[in-house]
Short mmCIF file of C-alpha atoms and ligand atoms in Angstrom, two decimals:
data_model
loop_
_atom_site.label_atom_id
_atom_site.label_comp_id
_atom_site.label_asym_id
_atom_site.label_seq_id
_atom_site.Cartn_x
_atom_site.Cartn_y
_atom_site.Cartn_z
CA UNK A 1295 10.32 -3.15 23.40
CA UNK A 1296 8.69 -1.46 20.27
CA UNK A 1297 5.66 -3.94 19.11
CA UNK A 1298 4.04 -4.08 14.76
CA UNK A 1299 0.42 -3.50 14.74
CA UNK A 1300 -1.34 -4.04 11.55
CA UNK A 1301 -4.43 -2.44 10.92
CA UNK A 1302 -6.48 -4.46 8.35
CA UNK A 1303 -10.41 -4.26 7.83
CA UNK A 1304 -12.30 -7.10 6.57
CA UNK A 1305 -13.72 -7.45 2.97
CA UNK A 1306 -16.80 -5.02 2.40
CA UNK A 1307 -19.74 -7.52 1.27
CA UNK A 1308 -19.78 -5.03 -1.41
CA UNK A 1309 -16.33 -5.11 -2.86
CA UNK A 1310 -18.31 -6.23 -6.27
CA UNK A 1311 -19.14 -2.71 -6.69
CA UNK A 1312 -15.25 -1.41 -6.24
CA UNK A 1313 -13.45 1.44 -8.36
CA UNK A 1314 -12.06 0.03 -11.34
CA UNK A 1315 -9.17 2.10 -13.61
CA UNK A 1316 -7.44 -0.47 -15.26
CA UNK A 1317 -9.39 -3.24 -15.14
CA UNK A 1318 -12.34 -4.32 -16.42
CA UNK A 1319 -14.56 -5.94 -14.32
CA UNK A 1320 -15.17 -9.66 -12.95
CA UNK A 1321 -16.88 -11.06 -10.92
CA UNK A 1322 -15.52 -11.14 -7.08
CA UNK A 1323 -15.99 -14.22 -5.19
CA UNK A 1324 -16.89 -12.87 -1.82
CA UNK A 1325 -16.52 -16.00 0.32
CA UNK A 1326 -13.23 -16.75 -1.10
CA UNK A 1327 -12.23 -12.82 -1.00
CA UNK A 1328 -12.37 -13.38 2.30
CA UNK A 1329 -11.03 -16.55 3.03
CA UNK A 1330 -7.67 -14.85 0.87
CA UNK A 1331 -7.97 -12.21 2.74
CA UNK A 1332 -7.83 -13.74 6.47
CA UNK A 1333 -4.92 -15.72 5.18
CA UNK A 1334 -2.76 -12.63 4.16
CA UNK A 1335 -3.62 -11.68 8.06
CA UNK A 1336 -2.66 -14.82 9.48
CA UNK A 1337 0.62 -13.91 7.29
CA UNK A 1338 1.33 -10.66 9.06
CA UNK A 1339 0.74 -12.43 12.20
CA UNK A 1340 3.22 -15.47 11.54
CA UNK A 1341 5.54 -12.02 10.92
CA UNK A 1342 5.05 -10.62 13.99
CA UNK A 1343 2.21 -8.18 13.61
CA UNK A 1344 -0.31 -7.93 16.05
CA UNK A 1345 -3.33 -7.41 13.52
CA UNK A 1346 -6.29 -5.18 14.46
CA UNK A 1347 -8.88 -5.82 12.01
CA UNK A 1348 -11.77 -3.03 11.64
CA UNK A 1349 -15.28 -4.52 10.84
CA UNK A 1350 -16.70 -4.54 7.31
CA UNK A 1351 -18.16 -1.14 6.29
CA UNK A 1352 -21.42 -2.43 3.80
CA UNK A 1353 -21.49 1.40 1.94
CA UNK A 1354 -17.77 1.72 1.64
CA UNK A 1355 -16.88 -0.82 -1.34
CA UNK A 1356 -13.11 -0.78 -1.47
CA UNK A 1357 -12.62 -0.12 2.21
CA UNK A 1358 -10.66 -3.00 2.66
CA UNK A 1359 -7.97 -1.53 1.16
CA UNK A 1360 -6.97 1.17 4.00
CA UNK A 1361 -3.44 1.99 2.67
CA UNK A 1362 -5.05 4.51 0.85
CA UNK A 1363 -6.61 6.33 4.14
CA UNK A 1364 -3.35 7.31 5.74
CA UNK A 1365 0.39 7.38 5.70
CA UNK A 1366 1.57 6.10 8.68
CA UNK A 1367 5.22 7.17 10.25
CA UNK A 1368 7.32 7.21 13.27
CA UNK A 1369 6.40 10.46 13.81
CA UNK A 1370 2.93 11.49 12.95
CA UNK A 1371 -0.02 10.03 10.96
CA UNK A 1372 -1.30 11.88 7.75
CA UNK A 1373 -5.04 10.89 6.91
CA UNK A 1374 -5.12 11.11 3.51
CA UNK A 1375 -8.07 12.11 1.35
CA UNK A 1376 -8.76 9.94 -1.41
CA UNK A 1377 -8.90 10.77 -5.20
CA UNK A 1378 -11.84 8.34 -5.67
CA UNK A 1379 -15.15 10.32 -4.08
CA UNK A 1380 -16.74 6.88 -3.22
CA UNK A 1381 -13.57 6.02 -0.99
CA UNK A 1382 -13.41 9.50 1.42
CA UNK A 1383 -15.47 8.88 4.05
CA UNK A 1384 -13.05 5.63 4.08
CA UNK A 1385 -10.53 7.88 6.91
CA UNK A 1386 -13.08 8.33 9.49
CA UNK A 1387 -12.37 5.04 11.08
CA UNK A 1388 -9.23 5.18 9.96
CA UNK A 1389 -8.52 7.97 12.36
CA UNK A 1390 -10.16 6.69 14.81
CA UNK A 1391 -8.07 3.77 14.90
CA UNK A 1392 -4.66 5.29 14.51
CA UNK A 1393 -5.67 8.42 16.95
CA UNK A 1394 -4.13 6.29 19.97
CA UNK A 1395 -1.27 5.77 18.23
CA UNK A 1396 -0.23 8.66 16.32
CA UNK A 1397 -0.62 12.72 16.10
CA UNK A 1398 -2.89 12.96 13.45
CA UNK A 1399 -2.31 16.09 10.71
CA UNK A 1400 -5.26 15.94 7.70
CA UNK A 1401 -5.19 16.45 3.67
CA UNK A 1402 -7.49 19.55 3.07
CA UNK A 1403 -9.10 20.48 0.05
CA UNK A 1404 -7.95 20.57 -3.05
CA UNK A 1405 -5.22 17.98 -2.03
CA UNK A 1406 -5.95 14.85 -2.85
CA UNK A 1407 -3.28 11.43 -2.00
CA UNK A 1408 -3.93 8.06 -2.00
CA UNK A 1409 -1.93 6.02 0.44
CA UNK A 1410 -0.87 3.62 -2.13
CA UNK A 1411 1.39 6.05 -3.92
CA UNK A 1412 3.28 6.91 -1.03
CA UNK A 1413 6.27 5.00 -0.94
CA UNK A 1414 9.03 5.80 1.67
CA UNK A 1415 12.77 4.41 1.58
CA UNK A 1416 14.24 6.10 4.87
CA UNK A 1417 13.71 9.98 5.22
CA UNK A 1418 12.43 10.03 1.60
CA UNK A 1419 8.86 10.34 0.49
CA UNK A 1420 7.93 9.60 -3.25
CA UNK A 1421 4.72 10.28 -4.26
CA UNK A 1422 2.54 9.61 -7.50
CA UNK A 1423 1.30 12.41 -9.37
CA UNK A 1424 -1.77 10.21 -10.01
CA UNK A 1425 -5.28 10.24 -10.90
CA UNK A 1426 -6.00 10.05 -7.27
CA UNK A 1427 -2.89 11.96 -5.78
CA UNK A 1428 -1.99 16.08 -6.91
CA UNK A 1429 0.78 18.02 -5.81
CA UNK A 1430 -1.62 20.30 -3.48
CA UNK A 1431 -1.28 16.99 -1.39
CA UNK A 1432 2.44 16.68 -2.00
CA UNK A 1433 2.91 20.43 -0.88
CA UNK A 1434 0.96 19.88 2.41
CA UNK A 1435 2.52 16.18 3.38
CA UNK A 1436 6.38 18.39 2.74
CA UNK A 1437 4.88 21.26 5.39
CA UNK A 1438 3.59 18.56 7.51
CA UNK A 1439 6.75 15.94 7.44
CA UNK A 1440 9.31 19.23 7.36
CA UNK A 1441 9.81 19.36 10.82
CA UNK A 1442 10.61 15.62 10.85
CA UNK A 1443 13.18 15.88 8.19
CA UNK A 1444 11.57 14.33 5.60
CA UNK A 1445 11.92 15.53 2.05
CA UNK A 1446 8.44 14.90 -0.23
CA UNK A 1447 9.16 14.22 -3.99
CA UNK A 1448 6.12 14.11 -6.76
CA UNK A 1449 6.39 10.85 -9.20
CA UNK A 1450 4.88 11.08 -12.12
CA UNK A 1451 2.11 7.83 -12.72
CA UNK A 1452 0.51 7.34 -15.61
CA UNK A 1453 -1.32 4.47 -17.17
CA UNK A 1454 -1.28 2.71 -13.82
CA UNK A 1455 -3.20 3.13 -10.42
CA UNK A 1456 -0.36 3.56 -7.68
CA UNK A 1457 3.10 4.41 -7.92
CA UNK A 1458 3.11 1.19 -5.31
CA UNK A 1459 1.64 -0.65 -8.26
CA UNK A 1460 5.04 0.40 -10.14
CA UNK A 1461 7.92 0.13 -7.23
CA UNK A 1462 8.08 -0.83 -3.68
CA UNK A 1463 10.93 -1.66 -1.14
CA UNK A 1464 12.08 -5.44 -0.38
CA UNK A 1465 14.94 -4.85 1.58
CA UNK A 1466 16.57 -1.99 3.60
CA UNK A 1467 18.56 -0.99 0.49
CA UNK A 1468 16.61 -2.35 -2.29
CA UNK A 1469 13.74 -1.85 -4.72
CA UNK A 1470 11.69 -4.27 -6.70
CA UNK A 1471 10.19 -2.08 -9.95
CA UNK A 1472 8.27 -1.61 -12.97
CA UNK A 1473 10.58 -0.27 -15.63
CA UNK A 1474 8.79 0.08 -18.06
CA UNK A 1475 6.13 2.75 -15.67
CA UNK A 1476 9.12 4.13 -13.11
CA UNK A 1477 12.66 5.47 -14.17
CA UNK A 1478 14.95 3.26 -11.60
CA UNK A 1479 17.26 6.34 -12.04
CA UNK A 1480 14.99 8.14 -9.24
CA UNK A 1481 16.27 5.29 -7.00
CA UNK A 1482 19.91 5.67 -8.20
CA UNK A 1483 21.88 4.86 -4.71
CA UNK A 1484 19.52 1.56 -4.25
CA UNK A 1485 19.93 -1.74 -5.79
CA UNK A 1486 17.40 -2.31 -8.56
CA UNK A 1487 15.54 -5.45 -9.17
CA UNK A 1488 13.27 -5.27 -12.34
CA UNK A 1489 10.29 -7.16 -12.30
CA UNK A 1490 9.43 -10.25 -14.93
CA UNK A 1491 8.32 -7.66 -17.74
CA UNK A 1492 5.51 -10.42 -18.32
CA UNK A 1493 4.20 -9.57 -15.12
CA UNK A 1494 2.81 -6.01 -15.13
CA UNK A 1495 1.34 -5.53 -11.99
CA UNK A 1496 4.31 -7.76 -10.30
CA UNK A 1497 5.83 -4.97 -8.26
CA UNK A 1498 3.61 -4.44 -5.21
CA UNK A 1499 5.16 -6.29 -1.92
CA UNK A 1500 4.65 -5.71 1.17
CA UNK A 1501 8.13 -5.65 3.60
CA UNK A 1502 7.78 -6.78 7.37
CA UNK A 1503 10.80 -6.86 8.75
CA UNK A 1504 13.51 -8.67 6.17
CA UNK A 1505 10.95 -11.27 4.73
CA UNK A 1506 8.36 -9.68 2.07
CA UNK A 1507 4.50 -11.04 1.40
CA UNK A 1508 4.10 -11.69 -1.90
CA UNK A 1509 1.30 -12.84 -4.47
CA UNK A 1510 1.46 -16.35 -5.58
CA UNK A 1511 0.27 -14.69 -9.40
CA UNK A 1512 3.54 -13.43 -10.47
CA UNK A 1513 6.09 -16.41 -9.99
CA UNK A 1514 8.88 -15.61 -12.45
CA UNK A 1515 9.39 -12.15 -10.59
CA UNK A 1516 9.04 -14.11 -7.60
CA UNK A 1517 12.30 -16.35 -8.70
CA UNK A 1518 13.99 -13.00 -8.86
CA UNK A 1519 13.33 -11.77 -5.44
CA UNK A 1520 14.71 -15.45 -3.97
CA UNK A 1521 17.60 -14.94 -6.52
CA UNK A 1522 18.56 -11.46 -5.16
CA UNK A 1523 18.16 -12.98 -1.45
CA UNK A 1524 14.84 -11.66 -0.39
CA UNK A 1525 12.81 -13.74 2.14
CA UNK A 1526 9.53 -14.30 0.34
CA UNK A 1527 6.42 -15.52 2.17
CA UNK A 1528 3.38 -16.23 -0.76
CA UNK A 1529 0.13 -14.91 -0.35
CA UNK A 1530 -2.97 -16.09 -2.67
CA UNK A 1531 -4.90 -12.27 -3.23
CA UNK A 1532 -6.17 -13.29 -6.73
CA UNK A 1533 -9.83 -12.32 -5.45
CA UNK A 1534 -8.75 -8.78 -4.33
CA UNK A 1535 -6.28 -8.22 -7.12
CA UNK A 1536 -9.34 -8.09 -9.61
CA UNK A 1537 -10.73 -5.26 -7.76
CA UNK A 1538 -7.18 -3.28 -8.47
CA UNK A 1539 -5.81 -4.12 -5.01
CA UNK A 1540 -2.54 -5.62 -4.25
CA UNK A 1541 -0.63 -6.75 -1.04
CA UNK A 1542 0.57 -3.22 0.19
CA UNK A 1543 -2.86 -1.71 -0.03
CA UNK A 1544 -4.56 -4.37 2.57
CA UNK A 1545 -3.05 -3.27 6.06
CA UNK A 1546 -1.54 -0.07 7.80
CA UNK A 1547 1.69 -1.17 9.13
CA UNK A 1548 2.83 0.76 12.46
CA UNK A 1549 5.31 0.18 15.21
CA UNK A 1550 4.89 1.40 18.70
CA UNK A 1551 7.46 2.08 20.62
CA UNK A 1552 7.29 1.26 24.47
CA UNK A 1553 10.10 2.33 26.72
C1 CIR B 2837 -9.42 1.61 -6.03
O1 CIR B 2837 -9.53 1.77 -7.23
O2 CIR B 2837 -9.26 2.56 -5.27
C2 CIR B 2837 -9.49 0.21 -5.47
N1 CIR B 2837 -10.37 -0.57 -6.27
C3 CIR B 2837 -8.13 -0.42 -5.40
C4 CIR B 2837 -7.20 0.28 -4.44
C5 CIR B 2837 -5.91 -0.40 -4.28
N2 CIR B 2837 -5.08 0.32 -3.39
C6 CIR B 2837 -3.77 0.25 -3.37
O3 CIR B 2837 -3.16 -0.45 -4.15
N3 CIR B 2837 -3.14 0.99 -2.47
#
């Protein structure tokens, strides 16, 4: 029986202090950061994850976002090594964490990948050419994931963070996306759902199992997902979406498979 762990970590009392790209800053209401925060766990547990959440790391602002630490597959683990200097040390515990789990293989120097623009349908890896993710990442994930039979394909992202920001999965044959940042044609053999072009950011869910978790702060793109037959549970992440952070970016998603 093969069991879903999610690794989360809770909200950094610092989170105020966050990379910003996009945005422009506000103010982050810690207490209710966090209170959003437990309730997207109690969400992957009502899904079936068992969630391991990491303490709080005080000098590591955005930690609670550790999708961008690793890429986590059946196969293997790749720590990552983010774009953002402030968020590196972020895969130390990140390691540690997964090392039970996974065989670990590491981003060197001068490759650089954040988590949240790897997004993998099946076998396939696409990955945004970002201003946190380069292609001497892209080059080592293909050597690493070769043997696997993976295939590694560079995306290019600009004027958002993530390609996740711009397309993500909702079902085993289907894509919700960003148009107007990501040519659907890349995902030519999936069905397409386009996003409420009024909602930019509207893209980023997070699949578990058949039912997606989805903000509550994009509702006409929501109506889309019921109409197209996807299982949507809601999620209230207004706090952590003003420090650039979405629903994939707040857990590590792995099964385990016990014989
Ligand atoms: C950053 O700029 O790195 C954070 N403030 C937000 C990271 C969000 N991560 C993600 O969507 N995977």
């Amino acid at each position: 029986m093969g069991m879903r762990i999610a690794i989360t970590r809770a909200v950094s009392p610092n989170i105020g202090q966050c990379e910003l790209t996009h945005l422009d800053r506000q103010p982050i209401d810690l207490a209710l950061a966090r209170t959003q925060h437990h309730l997207y766990e109690a969400a992957l547990a009502a899904l079936g994850c068992q969630v391991q959440q990491l303490p709080a790391e005080l000098t590591l602002p955005d930690s609670v976002f550790v999708e961008d630490a690793a890429v986590v597959l059946d196969e293997v683990a790749i720590i990552t090594r983010p774009g953002a200097d402030s968020r590196k040390p972020e895969t130390i515990s990140i390691a540690q964490a997964l090392a039970p789990y996974r065989t670990l293989c590491n981003i060197a120097a001068p490759g650089t990948v954040d988590g949240g623009d790897v997004l993998r349908i099946g076998k396939r890896l696409y990955v945004g050419l970002s201003s946190r993710s380069n292609q001497a990442a892209i080059d080592q994930m293909a050597a690493f994931l070769q043997p696997f039979g993976y295939t590694v394909q560079g995306v290019p992202v600009k004027g958002f963070l993530h390609l996740k920001s711009a397309v993500t999965q909702v079902a085993e044959a289907m894509v919700l996306i960003n148009p107007a940042w990501v040519d659907a044609a890349l995902f030519g053999d999936l069905q397409i759902i386009e996003i409420d072009p009024t909602e930019a950011y509207a893209a980023n869910t997070l699949l578990i199992g058949e039912t997606v978790i989805y903000p509550i702060s994009y509702p006409r793109t929501h109506q889309r997902l019921v109409q197209a037959g996807v299982p949507v549970q809601t999620v209230d992440v207004a706090e952590l979406i003003k420090a650039e952070g979405a629903v994939t970016c707040c857990s590590l998603i792995l099964n385990t498979h016990v014989t």
